[in-house]
CSV table of C-alpha atoms in Angstrom, one decimal:
chain,number,residue,atom,x,y,z
V,1,MET,CA,31.8,-56.3,32.6
V,2,THR,CA,32.9,-59.2,34.9
V,3,HIS,CA,35.2,-57.9,37.5
V,4,MET,CA,38.4,-59.5,38.9
V,5,GLN,CA,38.3,-61.7,42.0
V,6,ASP,CA,38.9,-60.1,45.4
V,7,THR,CA,42.7,-59.7,45.6
V,8,ALA,CA,42.8,-57.5,48.7
V,9,ALA,CA,43.4,-60.4,51.2
V,10,THR,CA,46.9,-61.1,49.8
V,11,PRO,CA,49.3,-58.8,48.0
V,12,LEU,CA,49.8,-59.4,44.3
V,13,THR,CA,53.1,-60.9,43.3
V,14,ASP,CA,55.1,-59.0,40.7
V,15,ASP,CA,53.9,-61.4,38.0
V,16,ALA,CA,50.3,-61.2,39.0
V,17,ARG,CA,50.5,-57.4,39.0
V,18,ARG,CA,52.0,-57.4,35.5
V,19,ARG,CA,49.3,-59.8,34.2
V,20,LEU,CA,46.5,-57.6,35.8
V,21,ARG,CA,48.1,-54.5,34.3
V,22,ARG,CA,48.2,-56.1,30.8
V,23,GLU,CA,44.6,-57.2,31.0
V,24,LEU,CA,43.3,-53.8,32.2
V,25,ARG,CA,45.3,-52.0,29.4
V,26,LEU,CA,43.8,-54.4,26.9
V,27,ARG,CA,40.3,-53.5,28.1
V,28,ARG,CA,40.7,-49.8,27.4
V,29,ARG,CA,42.6,-50.4,24.1
V,30,GLU,CA,39.7,-52.5,22.8
V,31,LEU,CA,37.2,-49.7,23.2
V,32,SER,CA,36.1,-48.2,19.8
V,33,ALA,CA,36.9,-44.7,18.9
V,34,ASP,CA,33.2,-43.8,19.3
V,35,ALA,CA,33.2,-45.4,22.8
V,36,ARG,CA,36.3,-43.5,23.8
V,37,ARG,CA,34.9,-40.2,22.6
V,38,ASP,CA,31.6,-40.7,24.5
V,39,ALA,CA,33.5,-41.7,27.6
V,40,ALA,CA,35.6,-38.6,27.4
V,41,GLU,CA,32.5,-36.4,27.2
V,42,ARG,CA,30.9,-38.2,30.2
V,43,LEU,CA,34.1,-37.9,32.2
V,44,CYS,CA,34.4,-34.2,31.6
V,45,ARG,CA,30.8,-33.7,32.6
V,46,HIS,CA,31.7,-35.3,36.0
V,47,LEU,CA,34.9,-33.3,36.3
V,48,ARG,CA,33.2,-29.9,35.6
V,49,LYS,CA,30.9,-30.5,38.7
V,50,LEU,CA,33.7,-31.2,41.1
V,51,PRO,CA,34.4,-28.3,43.6
V,52,GLU,CA,38.2,-28.9,43.3
V,53,ILE,CA,38.0,-28.4,39.5
V,54,GLN,CA,35.7,-25.4,39.8
V,55,ARG,CA,38.1,-23.7,42.2
V,56,ALA,CA,41.4,-24.6,40.5
V,57,ARG,CA,43.6,-21.8,39.1
V,58,ARG,CA,46.5,-24.1,38.2
V,59,LEU,CA,45.7,-27.6,37.0
V,60,ALA,CA,47.7,-30.4,35.4
V,61,LEU,CA,46.2,-33.0,33.1
V,62,TYR,CA,47.7,-35.4,30.5
V,63,LEU,CA,47.4,-36.2,26.8
V,64,PRO,CA,45.9,-39.7,26.4
V,65,ASN,CA,48.0,-42.6,25.3
V,66,ASP,CA,47.5,-46.4,25.0
V,67,GLY,CA,43.7,-46.1,25.2
V,68,GLU,CA,43.7,-43.8,28.3
V,69,ILE,CA,40.5,-41.9,29.0
V,70,ASP,CA,40.8,-38.4,27.4
V,71,PRO,CA,40.5,-35.3,29.7
V,72,THR,CA,41.5,-32.8,27.0
V,73,PRO,CA,37.8,-31.8,26.1
V,74,LEU,CA,38.0,-30.1,29.5
V,75,ILE,CA,40.7,-27.7,28.4
V,76,PRO,CA,38.6,-25.0,26.6
V,77,TRP,CA,36.2,-24.9,29.6
V,78,LEU,CA,39.2,-24.5,32.0
V,79,GLU,CA,40.8,-21.7,29.8
V,80,ARG,CA,37.5,-19.8,29.7
V,81,ARG,CA,37.5,-19.8,33.5
V,82,GLY,CA,41.1,-18.5,33.6
V,83,THR,CA,42.6,-21.8,34.8
V,84,ARG,CA,46.3,-22.2,33.8
V,85,VAL,CA,46.6,-25.7,32.3
V,86,HIS,CA,49.8,-27.8,32.7
V,87,LEU,CA,51.1,-31.0,31.2
V,88,PRO,CA,53.6,-33.5,32.7
V,89,VAL,CA,57.0,-33.5,31.1
V,90,LEU,CA,59.7,-36.1,31.7
V,91,LYS,CA,62.3,-34.2,33.6
V,92,PRO,CA,65.6,-34.1,31.7
V,93,LEU,CA,68.6,-35.8,33.4
V,94,SER,CA,66.4,-37.2,36.2
V,95,ARG,CA,65.2,-40.7,36.8
V,96,ASN,CA,61.4,-41.0,36.6
V,97,GLN,CA,60.6,-37.5,37.7
V,98,LEU,CA,58.1,-35.0,36.2
V,99,TRP,CA,58.0,-31.3,35.5
V,100,PHE,CA,54.6,-29.6,35.1
V,101,VAL,CA,54.7,-27.1,32.2
V,102,HIS,CA,52.2,-24.5,31.2
V,103,TYR,CA,50.3,-25.7,28.1
V,104,HIS,CA,48.4,-23.7,25.4
V,105,SER,CA,47.7,-24.0,21.7
V,106,GLY,CA,51.0,-22.5,20.8
V,107,THR,CA,53.2,-24.6,23.1
V,108,PRO,CA,56.0,-26.4,21.0
V,109,MET,CA,55.5,-30.1,21.4
V,110,VAL,CA,57.8,-33.2,20.9
V,111,ALA,CA,57.3,-36.9,21.4
V,112,ASN,CA,59.0,-38.2,24.5
V,113,ARG,CA,60.8,-41.5,24.7
V,114,PHE,CA,57.4,-43.3,25.1
V,115,GLY,CA,56.1,-41.6,22.0
V,116,ILE,CA,53.8,-39.3,24.1
V,117,PRO,CA,53.6,-35.6,23.0
V,118,GLU,CA,54.8,-33.2,25.7
V,119,PRO,CA,56.1,-29.6,25.8
V,120,GLU,CA,59.6,-29.4,24.3
V,121,ALA,CA,62.3,-29.6,27.0
V,122,ARG,CA,64.0,-26.3,26.3
V,123,HIS,CA,60.6,-24.6,26.3
V,124,GLY,CA,59.7,-26.2,29.6
V,125,ALA,CA,63.2,-25.5,31.2
V,126,HIS,CA,62.2,-21.8,31.6
V,127,ARG,CA,61.0,-21.5,35.3
V,128,ALA,CA,58.3,-19.1,34.3
V,129,ARG,CA,56.6,-21.8,32.3
V,130,ARG,CA,56.8,-24.4,35.0
V,131,THR,CA,54.8,-24.7,38.2
V,132,PRO,CA,56.1,-26.8,41.1
V,133,ALA,CA,53.9,-29.8,41.8
V,134,TRP,CA,53.2,-28.5,45.4
V,135,ALA,CA,51.9,-25.2,43.9
V,136,LEU,CA,49.3,-26.8,41.6
V,137,ASP,CA,45.7,-26.9,42.8
V,138,VAL,CA,44.7,-30.1,41.0
V,139,ILE,CA,46.6,-32.9,39.2
V,140,LEU,CA,44.5,-35.2,36.9
V,141,LEU,CA,46.5,-38.5,36.4
V,142,PRO,CA,45.8,-41.6,34.3
V,143,LEU,CA,45.1,-44.9,36.0
V,144,VAL,CA,45.4,-48.5,34.7
V,145,GLY,CA,42.9,-49.9,37.2
V,146,PHE,CA,40.9,-48.8,40.3
V,147,ASP,CA,38.4,-50.2,42.8
V,148,ASP,CA,35.5,-48.7,44.8
V,149,ARG,CA,37.7,-48.1,47.9
V,150,GLY,CA,39.9,-45.8,45.9
V,151,GLN,CA,42.8,-48.1,45.5
V,152,ARG,CA,44.5,-47.7,42.1
V,153,MET,CA,47.1,-49.2,39.7
V,154,GLY,CA,49.3,-47.1,37.5
V,155,MET,CA,51.5,-47.9,34.6
V,156,GLY,CA,54.3,-49.2,36.8
V,157,GLY,CA,56.9,-46.6,35.9
V,158,GLY,CA,56.6,-44.7,39.2
V,159,PHE,CA,56.7,-41.2,37.6
V,160,TYR,CA,53.7,-39.8,39.5
V,161,ASP,CA,54.5,-41.6,42.7
V,162,ARG,CA,58.1,-40.3,42.8
V,163,SER,CA,57.1,-36.8,41.7
V,164,LEU,CA,54.2,-36.6,44.3
V,165,ALA,CA,55.9,-38.4,47.2
V,166,PHE,CA,56.0,-35.0,49.0
V,167,THR,CA,52.2,-35.2,49.4
V,168,ARG,CA,52.6,-37.6,52.2
V,169,ARG,CA,54.3,-34.9,54.3
V,170,PRO,CA,52.7,-31.8,55.9
V,171,GLY,CA,52.6,-28.7,53.7
V,172,PRO,CA,50.9,-27.4,50.6
V,173,ARG,CA,49.8,-30.0,48.1
V,174,PRO,CA,47.5,-30.4,45.1
V,175,ARG,CA,44.3,-32.4,45.0
V,176,LEU,CA,45.1,-35.7,43.2
V,177,ILE,CA,42.3,-37.1,41.0
V,178,GLY,CA,42.8,-40.3,39.1
V,179,LEU,CA,41.0,-40.9,35.8
V,180,ALA,CA,40.0,-44.1,34.0
V,181,HIS,CA,37.4,-45.8,31.8
V,182,ASP,CA,34.8,-47.5,34.0
V,183,CYS,CA,35.8,-50.8,32.3
V,184,GLN,CA,39.1,-50.6,34.2
V,185,ARG,CA,37.2,-51.0,37.6
V,186,VAL,CA,38.0,-54.2,39.4
V,187,GLU,CA,36.5,-55.7,42.5
V,188,ARG,CA,39.4,-55.0,44.9
V,189,LEU,CA,43.0,-53.9,44.4
V,190,PRO,CA,45.7,-54.3,47.1
V,191,ALA,CA,47.5,-51.1,48.0
V,192,ALA,CA,51.2,-50.9,47.2
V,193,PRO,CA,53.4,-49.2,49.8
V,194,TRP,CA,54.6,-46.7,47.2
V,195,ASP,CA,51.2,-45.6,46.0
V,196,VAL,CA,50.5,-41.9,46.7
V,197,PRO,CA,46.8,-41.7,47.9
V,198,LEU,CA,44.3,-40.1,45.7
V,199,ASP,CA,41.6,-37.6,46.7
V,200,ALA,CA,39.1,-38.9,44.2
V,201,ILE,CA,38.8,-41.3,41.2
V,202,VAL,CA,36.6,-40.3,38.3
V,203,SER,CA,35.5,-42.5,35.4
V,204,ASP,CA,32.9,-42.0,32.7
V,205,ALA,CA,30.3,-43.6,35.0
V,206,ARG,CA,31.2,-42.6,38.6
V,207,VAL,CA,33.0,-40.4,41.1
V,208,ILE,CA,34.7,-42.3,44.0
V,209,ARG,CA,35.9,-40.5,47.1
V,210,PRO,CA,38.2,-42.8,49.0
């Protein structure tokens, strides 16, 4: 895979950021079903070895969409270890904020406005089924792009950055681990001021500790 040119010296314009995001999304969508399945298996092998994952009692992950690398093969292993698995849910009546709702095989699911399955809002509205983001041990979040210094690019909606902005302040916080196909790696990415720093990035080929 030929990587992008070094973009760290100068910040990306909005247009350049959109073009780069489109190209990186295309890279992952072009992967075959077999390639995605193999990548998910390799990803989960890496994840099972991470101390943060092994210690986690409350963990959030996502259901893949738009070619995102798939962390869901990890769920049976987590449940056998007694880890409580959560999914992000678009918070009702709130702009670009997320809830994290307990998920299991019997959770009622609906498609959100982006067509992504998530726990049904009335189900997730019960406080007993939600865990505040600060009380989670680990959050696995999807990336559009990343580099070897740990800089990353998301989808541009700001859902995770807004919901996790508290991690910049002192206090309890989850470990944040970004996930992506290795073909989404670029030479260098400039940091955006709103990006919440990650503790690690894991692909099907590598683990990066910023």
